Short mmCIF file of C-alpha atoms in Angstrom, two decimals:
data_model
loop_
_atom_site.label_atom_id
_atom_site.label_comp_id
_atom_site.label_asym_id
_atom_site.label_seq_id
_atom_site.Cartn_x
_atom_site.Cartn_y
_atom_site.Cartn_z
CA MET A 1377 73.86 10.86 107.94
CA ILE A 1378 74.75 12.56 111.23
CA PHE A 1379 76.49 15.92 111.31
CA GLN A 1380 76.89 18.88 113.63
CA VAL A 1381 76.25 22.53 112.81
CA LEU A 1382 78.53 25.24 114.18
CA MET A 1383 77.68 28.94 113.85
CA PRO A 1384 77.71 32.12 115.98
CA ALA A 1385 75.59 32.08 119.13
CA LYS A 1386 73.65 35.09 117.83
CA THR A 1387 73.65 37.10 114.60
CA ILE A 1388 72.15 40.54 114.01
CA ILE A 1389 71.93 41.20 110.28
CA GLY A 1390 70.57 43.95 108.03
CA GLU A 1391 70.90 47.66 107.26
CA GLY A 1392 71.67 49.55 110.45
CA ALA A 1393 72.39 46.36 112.41
CA ILE A 1394 75.29 47.97 114.28
CA GLU A 1395 72.92 50.45 115.93
CA LYS A 1396 70.77 47.57 117.17
CA ALA A 1397 73.63 45.56 118.68
CA GLY A 1398 74.39 47.58 121.80
CA LYS A 1399 72.22 45.74 124.32
CA THR A 1400 73.47 42.34 123.18
CA ILE A 1401 77.10 43.50 123.38
CA LYS A 1402 76.46 44.75 126.91
CA GLU A 1403 75.31 41.27 127.92
CA LEU A 1404 78.77 39.97 127.00
CA GLY A 1405 80.96 42.40 128.95
CA GLY A 1406 81.62 45.90 130.12
CA ASN A 1407 85.14 46.68 128.93
CA ALA A 1408 85.96 45.93 125.30
CA LEU A 1409 89.14 45.85 123.26
CA ILE A 1410 88.22 47.04 119.76
CA ILE A 1411 90.58 45.64 117.14
CA SER A 1412 90.58 47.16 113.66
CA GLY A 1413 92.71 48.90 111.04
CA LYS A 1414 93.55 52.50 110.15
CA ILE A 1415 91.29 52.64 107.09
CA VAL A 1416 88.21 51.52 109.02
CA GLU A 1417 89.06 54.14 111.63
CA LYS A 1418 89.56 56.84 108.98
CA ASN A 1419 86.21 56.02 107.36
CA GLY A 1420 84.41 56.76 110.62
CA ILE A 1421 83.18 53.20 111.13
CA ILE A 1422 84.86 52.82 114.52
CA ASP A 1423 83.16 56.04 115.62
CA LYS A 1424 79.81 54.40 114.86
CA LEU A 1425 80.74 51.50 117.10
CA LYS A 1426 81.97 53.82 119.84
CA ALA A 1427 78.62 55.65 119.80
CA VAL A 1428 76.81 52.33 120.29
CA LEU A 1429 79.09 51.36 123.18
CA ASP A 1430 78.86 54.82 124.78
CA LYS A 1431 75.08 54.62 124.75
CA GLU A 1432 75.23 51.36 126.71
CA GLY A 1433 77.93 52.54 129.12
CA ILE A 1434 80.51 50.06 127.83
CA SER A 1435 84.16 51.05 128.28
CA TYR A 1436 86.60 50.41 125.46
CA SER A 1437 90.17 50.66 124.23
CA VAL A 1438 91.06 50.78 120.55
CA PHE A 1439 93.85 48.93 118.74
CA THR A 1440 94.14 49.86 115.05
CA ASP A 1441 97.62 48.58 114.22
CA ILE A 1442 96.47 45.62 112.15
CA VAL A 1443 98.33 46.24 108.91
CA GLY A 1444 97.61 43.74 106.16
CA GLU A 1445 97.15 40.18 107.32
CA PRO A 1446 97.92 39.65 111.03
CA ASP A 1447 101.20 38.30 112.30
CA ASP A 1448 102.28 37.18 115.76
CA GLN A 1449 103.86 40.55 116.54
CA MET A 1450 100.64 42.46 115.86
CA ILE A 1451 98.71 39.97 117.98
CA GLY A 1452 101.25 40.33 120.78
CA SER A 1453 100.79 44.09 120.81
CA ALA A 1454 97.00 43.81 120.84
CA LYS A 1455 97.17 41.22 123.63
CA HIS A 1456 99.35 43.57 125.69
CA LEU A 1457 96.72 46.32 125.39
CA TYR A 1458 93.94 43.86 126.30
CA ASP A 1459 95.80 42.88 129.46
CA SER A 1460 96.88 46.37 130.48
CA LYS A 1461 93.34 47.75 130.17
CA LYS A 1462 91.81 44.74 131.94
CA CYS A 1463 89.33 44.13 129.14
CA ASP A 1464 86.71 41.40 129.35
CA MET A 1465 85.68 41.01 125.70
CA VAL A 1466 87.09 41.53 122.22
CA ILE A 1467 85.38 43.27 119.29
CA GLY A 1468 86.87 42.77 115.83
CA ILE A 1469 85.57 45.28 113.30
CA GLY A 1470 86.81 45.41 109.71
CA GLY A 1471 87.79 42.83 107.14
CA GLY A 1472 89.06 39.34 107.79
CA SER A 1473 92.34 40.50 109.36
CA PRO A 1474 90.89 42.42 112.35
CA GLN A 1475 88.38 39.63 112.89
CA ASP A 1476 91.10 36.96 112.84
CA SER A 1477 93.14 39.13 115.20
CA ALA A 1478 90.24 39.35 117.63
CA LYS A 1479 90.04 35.56 117.65
CA ALA A 1480 93.77 35.25 118.27
CA VAL A 1481 93.70 37.71 121.18
CA SER A 1482 90.71 35.93 122.71
CA ALA A 1483 92.42 32.54 122.40
CA GLN A 1484 95.54 33.90 124.12
CA SER A 1485 93.47 35.53 126.89
CA GLY A 1486 91.42 32.61 128.14
CA TYR A 1487 88.59 32.97 125.61
CA PRO A 1488 86.68 36.10 126.60
CA PRO A 1489 83.56 36.71 124.46
CA ILE A 1490 84.12 37.77 120.86
CA VAL A 1491 81.96 40.16 118.83
CA LEU A 1492 82.75 40.32 115.10
CA ILE A 1493 81.55 43.08 112.79
CA PRO A 1494 82.61 42.69 109.15
CA THR A 1495 83.00 45.76 106.94
CA THR A 1496 83.72 43.69 103.83
CA ALA A 1497 81.74 40.84 102.31
CA GLY A 1498 84.01 37.89 101.88
CA SER A 1499 86.09 36.36 104.64
CA GLY A 1500 83.14 34.91 106.52
CA SER A 1501 85.32 35.07 109.64
CA GLU A 1502 82.30 36.35 111.56
CA ALA A 1503 80.82 32.84 111.27
CA THR A 1504 83.82 30.56 111.69
CA LYS A 1505 86.14 28.67 114.02
CA PHE A 1506 89.16 29.52 111.86
CA TYR A 1507 91.77 32.25 111.95
CA CYS A 1508 95.15 32.80 110.31
CA VAL A 1509 98.28 34.33 111.82
CA THR A 1510 101.65 34.63 110.12
CA GLU A 1511 104.62 33.41 112.14
CA THR A 1512 107.24 36.09 111.52
CA ALA A 1513 110.25 33.93 112.41
CA THR A 1514 109.50 31.49 109.61
CA ASN A 1515 107.31 33.71 107.39
CA THR A 1516 104.69 30.96 107.52
CA LYS A 1517 100.96 31.58 107.53
CA LYS A 1518 99.36 29.36 110.17
CA LEU A 1519 95.72 28.29 110.01
CA ILE A 1520 94.30 27.70 113.47
CA THR A 1521 91.06 25.79 114.04
CA ASP A 1522 89.38 26.36 117.40
CA GLU A 1523 85.67 26.08 118.10
CA MET A 1524 86.11 28.34 121.14
CA VAL A 1525 86.65 31.37 118.88
CA ILE A 1526 83.29 31.15 117.13
CA PRO A 1527 81.87 34.56 118.07
CA LYS A 1528 79.16 35.03 120.65
CA LEU A 1529 77.77 37.74 118.39
CA ALA A 1530 78.11 38.52 114.68
CA VAL A 1531 76.84 41.91 113.53
CA ILE A 1532 76.40 42.11 109.76
CA ASP A 1533 75.49 45.58 108.51
CA PRO A 1534 75.74 45.97 104.71
CA LEU A 1535 75.95 49.76 105.07
CA LEU A 1536 79.42 49.40 106.58
CA GLY A 1537 80.72 48.07 103.26
CA VAL A 1538 79.83 50.95 100.96
CA THR A 1539 83.23 52.62 101.41
CA ALA A 1540 85.19 49.49 100.42
CA PRO A 1541 87.36 50.15 97.32
CA LYS A 1542 86.70 48.20 94.12
CA ARG A 1543 89.77 46.01 94.52
CA VAL A 1544 88.75 45.09 98.08
CA THR A 1545 85.20 44.36 96.95
CA ALA A 1546 86.55 42.04 94.25
CA ALA A 1547 89.04 40.28 96.50
CA THR A 1548 86.64 39.67 99.38
CA GLY A 1549 83.80 38.70 97.08
CA MET A 1550 85.98 36.09 95.40
CA ASP A 1551 86.97 34.80 98.82
CA ALA A 1552 83.28 34.22 99.58
CA LEU A 1553 82.80 32.44 96.26
CA THR A 1554 85.85 30.26 96.90
CA HIS A 1555 84.47 29.30 100.31
CA ALA A 1556 81.11 28.34 98.88
CA VAL A 1557 82.39 26.30 95.92
CA GLU A 1558 85.04 24.55 97.99
CA ALA A 1559 82.52 23.65 100.70
CA TYR A 1560 80.14 22.31 98.06
CA THR A 1561 82.88 20.14 96.56
CA SER A 1562 84.40 19.06 99.89
CA LYS A 1563 84.45 15.54 101.30
CA LYS A 1564 82.90 17.08 104.42
CA ALA A 1565 79.89 18.61 102.65
CA THR A 1566 76.48 17.99 104.25
CA PRO A 1567 72.91 18.71 103.14
CA TYR A 1568 73.02 21.73 105.47
CA THR A 1569 76.19 23.21 103.97
CA ASP A 1570 75.01 22.40 100.44
CA MET A 1571 71.94 24.58 101.02
CA PHE A 1572 74.02 27.56 102.09
CA ALA A 1573 76.72 26.97 99.47
CA ILE A 1574 74.29 26.97 96.55
CA SER A 1575 72.62 30.12 97.86
CA ALA A 1576 75.97 31.90 98.32
CA ILE A 1577 77.27 30.93 94.87
CA LYS A 1578 74.15 32.30 93.16
CA ARG A 1579 74.28 35.54 95.16
CA VAL A 1580 77.94 36.12 94.27
CA PHE A 1581 77.50 35.60 90.54
CA ASP A 1582 74.36 37.77 90.52
CA HIS A 1583 75.55 40.61 92.72
CA LEU A 1584 79.36 40.82 92.99
CA PRO A 1585 79.80 42.50 89.57
CA ARG A 1586 77.21 45.11 90.59
CA ALA A 1587 78.89 45.77 93.94
CA TYR A 1588 82.25 46.02 92.17
CA LYS A 1589 81.00 48.55 89.62
CA SER A 1590 78.85 50.61 92.01
CA GLY A 1591 79.97 50.60 95.62
CA ASP A 1592 76.84 52.42 96.73
CA ASP A 1593 74.53 49.75 95.29
CA ILE A 1594 72.97 48.85 98.64
CA GLU A 1595 71.04 45.87 97.31
CA ALA A 1596 74.21 44.37 95.84
CA ARG A 1597 76.12 45.06 99.07
CA THR A 1598 73.34 43.45 101.10
CA GLN A 1599 73.25 40.33 98.95
CA MET A 1600 77.04 40.01 99.15
CA ALA A 1601 76.90 40.36 102.95
CA TYR A 1602 74.42 37.48 103.02
CA ALA A 1603 76.63 35.45 100.67
CA ALA A 1604 79.75 35.96 102.77
CA TYR A 1605 77.94 34.87 105.94
CA GLU A 1606 76.39 31.83 104.23
CA ALA A 1607 79.77 30.84 102.82
CA GLY A 1608 81.34 31.31 106.24
CA ILE A 1609 78.85 28.88 107.76
CA CYS A 1610 79.70 26.49 104.93
CA ILE A 1611 83.42 26.37 105.64
CA ASN A 1612 82.80 26.29 109.37
CA ASN A 1613 81.14 22.92 108.87
CA ALA A 1614 82.49 21.54 105.57
CA SER A 1615 85.91 23.22 105.50
CA VAL A 1616 87.89 24.46 102.49
CA THR A 1617 89.87 22.44 99.96
CA LEU A 1618 92.64 22.82 97.40
CA VAL A 1619 92.40 26.54 96.57
CA HIS A 1620 92.89 27.68 100.15
CA GLY A 1621 95.57 25.10 100.77
CA MET A 1622 97.64 26.44 97.89
CA SER A 1623 96.85 30.13 98.30
CA ARG A 1624 98.00 30.49 101.91
CA PRO A 1625 101.71 29.82 101.18
CA ILE A 1626 101.60 32.36 98.34
CA GLY A 1627 99.95 34.90 100.64
CA ALA A 1628 102.56 34.37 103.33
CA LEU A 1629 105.60 34.44 101.03
CA PHE A 1630 104.56 37.32 98.77
CA HIS A 1631 102.17 39.19 101.10
CA VAL A 1632 99.29 38.84 98.66
CA PRO A 1633 95.86 39.69 100.11
CA HIS A 1634 94.04 36.46 100.85
CA GLY A 1635 91.07 37.05 98.54
CA ILE A 1636 93.27 37.99 95.59
CA SER A 1637 95.47 34.94 96.15
CA ASN A 1638 92.37 32.73 96.09
CA ALA A 1639 91.02 34.47 93.00
CA MET A 1640 94.27 34.00 91.10
CA LEU A 1641 94.29 30.27 91.88
CA ILE A 1642 90.61 29.36 91.78
CA GLU A 1643 90.23 28.42 88.11
CA THR A 1644 93.35 26.22 87.93
CA CYS A 1645 92.75 24.50 91.27
CA LEU A 1646 89.05 23.82 90.74
CA SER A 1647 89.73 22.57 87.21
CA PHE A 1648 92.01 19.95 88.77
CA ALA A 1649 89.42 19.09 91.44
CA LYS A 1650 86.60 18.74 88.90
CA GLU A 1651 87.42 15.14 87.97
CA GLY A 1652 86.60 14.01 91.49
CA CYS A 1653 83.07 15.40 91.52
CA VAL A 1654 81.95 16.34 88.02
CA GLU A 1655 78.27 16.12 88.98
CA ARG A 1656 78.78 18.68 91.73
CA PHE A 1657 80.35 21.16 89.32
CA ALA A 1658 77.56 20.39 86.86
CA GLN A 1659 75.00 21.30 89.51
CA ILE A 1660 76.68 24.67 89.94
CA GLY A 1661 76.71 25.14 86.18
CA ARG A 1662 72.98 24.42 86.01
CA LEU A 1663 72.38 26.85 88.87
CA LEU A 1664 74.00 29.55 86.77
CA GLY A 1665 71.96 28.73 83.66
CA ALA A 1666 73.82 25.93 81.87
CA GLN A 1667 71.98 23.17 80.04
CA GLY A 1668 73.15 19.88 78.57
CA SER A 1669 75.04 16.84 79.79
CA VAL A 1670 76.85 16.55 83.09
CA THR A 1671 80.18 17.29 81.43
CA GLU A 1672 78.79 20.25 79.48
CA CYS A 1673 77.25 21.81 82.58
CA ALA A 1674 80.41 21.27 84.62
CA ASP A 1675 82.49 22.89 81.88
CA ALA A 1676 79.99 25.76 81.68
CA PHE A 1677 80.72 26.64 85.30
CA PHE A 1678 84.31 27.39 84.35
CA VAL A 1679 83.14 29.58 81.47
CA TYR A 1680 81.00 31.58 83.91
CA LEU A 1681 83.92 31.71 86.34
CA LYS A 1682 86.30 33.07 83.69
CA GLU A 1683 83.78 35.76 82.79
CA LEU A 1684 83.47 36.77 86.45
CA LEU A 1685 87.24 36.93 86.93
CA SER A 1686 87.47 39.12 83.84
CA GLU A 1687 84.71 41.45 85.03
CA LEU A 1688 86.51 41.86 88.36
CA GLU A 1689 89.87 42.45 86.63
CA ILE A 1690 91.59 39.69 88.63
CA PRO A 1691 95.27 39.48 87.62
CA THR A 1692 97.30 36.35 86.99
CA LEU A 1693 100.28 35.64 89.25
CA SER A 1694 102.55 37.09 86.59
CA GLU A 1695 100.42 40.21 86.15
CA TYR A 1696 100.33 40.69 89.92
CA GLY A 1697 104.12 40.90 89.88
CA ILE A 1698 105.10 37.68 91.65
CA ASP A 1699 108.87 37.30 91.42
CA ARG A 1700 109.41 34.28 89.20
CA GLU A 1701 112.78 33.25 90.65
CA ILE A 1702 111.66 33.43 94.28
CA TYR A 1703 108.43 31.63 93.38
CA ASN A 1704 110.17 28.78 91.56
CA ASN A 1705 112.73 28.39 94.35
CA ASN A 1706 109.95 27.99 96.89
CA ILE A 1707 107.55 25.68 95.04
CA ASP A 1708 108.55 22.59 97.02
CA LYS A 1709 108.27 24.49 100.31
CA MET A 1710 104.85 25.88 99.35
CA ALA A 1711 103.59 22.47 98.27
CA LYS A 1712 104.68 20.94 101.56
CA ALA A 1713 102.95 23.74 103.51
CA ALA A 1714 99.79 23.30 101.45
CA ILE A 1715 99.62 19.57 102.21
CA GLU A 1716 100.40 20.12 105.89
CA SER A 1717 97.51 22.59 106.19
CA GLY A 1718 95.12 19.69 105.62
CA SER A 1719 92.87 21.68 103.28
CA PRO A 1720 93.78 19.88 100.01
CA GLY A 1721 92.88 16.58 101.69
CA ASN A 1722 89.25 17.70 101.90
CA THR A 1723 89.01 17.78 98.10
CA ILE A 1724 86.94 14.92 96.72
CA ARG A 1725 89.66 14.16 94.17
CA GLU A 1726 92.78 12.65 95.75
CA ILE A 1727 95.70 15.07 95.68
CA SER A 1728 99.38 14.42 96.30
CA GLU A 1729 102.22 16.80 97.04
CA LYS A 1730 103.52 16.03 93.56
CA ASP A 1731 100.18 17.18 92.08
CA ILE A 1732 100.43 20.45 93.98
CA VAL A 1733 103.98 21.04 92.75
CA ALA A 1734 102.72 20.59 89.18
CA LEU A 1735 99.83 23.00 89.78
CA TYR A 1736 102.16 25.66 91.21
CA LYS A 1737 104.33 25.34 88.11
CA GLN A 1738 101.25 25.62 85.89
CA LEU A 1739 100.12 28.80 87.65
CA LEU A 1740 103.27 30.76 86.82
CA LYS A 1741 104.50 29.55 83.45
#
């Protein structure tokens, strides 16, 4: 078996990593555009980054108008600031949205170096070639794949995540779990991604409930930061499957945060996928403590998953408040978008557009 491995050129990881990143950032450029959101700015995290850049004599401009998941208009505004300030690198600091935005600005600016600094443990964007941008004219969430946006530097500091609210911790943590399980059950899985996927899955089940209940549990935050990065490497090389394919249209149409959309779909979508790789789901079940036959261990995984979703208080689509009429009127459109994304095709079980329509109907009965 021959496969390639794609990951950031360099990663600095651990408590206080942001303070240790200055010299490496300076090697990449001297005038940065910092892309983030208002909450990260309010929590003082951008000030920490500014102090690191000031110490190294790196100039910077700050764009904090990323509101929710990025769209083409936000990216256009950030790109305008990048150009007007004659920046030579992009730093995305925050959750998946600022990081995706940094990738988009870099791609539109001739690929200057990218530094990504996650403040949540989930998206794995700091490790990947993927980013999402919503096209406002069509209200369609576009997934872009581009190896040129894999960051030159990822800085993973678990201390930056202690201020994340419970709901954000749950959503991003479930995003990491979705990445890991989908990569493990993908047609593109390799021995390398399997190693990281298994590690990430175990970390999430062991530590996400703790991080959710106690935001200042540094050990839990650290383990979740590791899990998110591992899962990011997984999808960078093995891709995602059915859950992501179906969740993106829901996120775009109803403006549901990506991690929550995944979490609401994960049980139904993976239950459908199970028939194509029962042994793989059984392996996950055994990892989490199940014993018995292949079928019993595979089924046990879904028991553990239900328990985790309950602990994290993940709502159903109905409980979230999805408008039933709008949802039903758009099922065919969402199914078409899911298939066109290519993600469902990575699932080991064969999936048709008709199957996805049926799953959408099952999700909101």
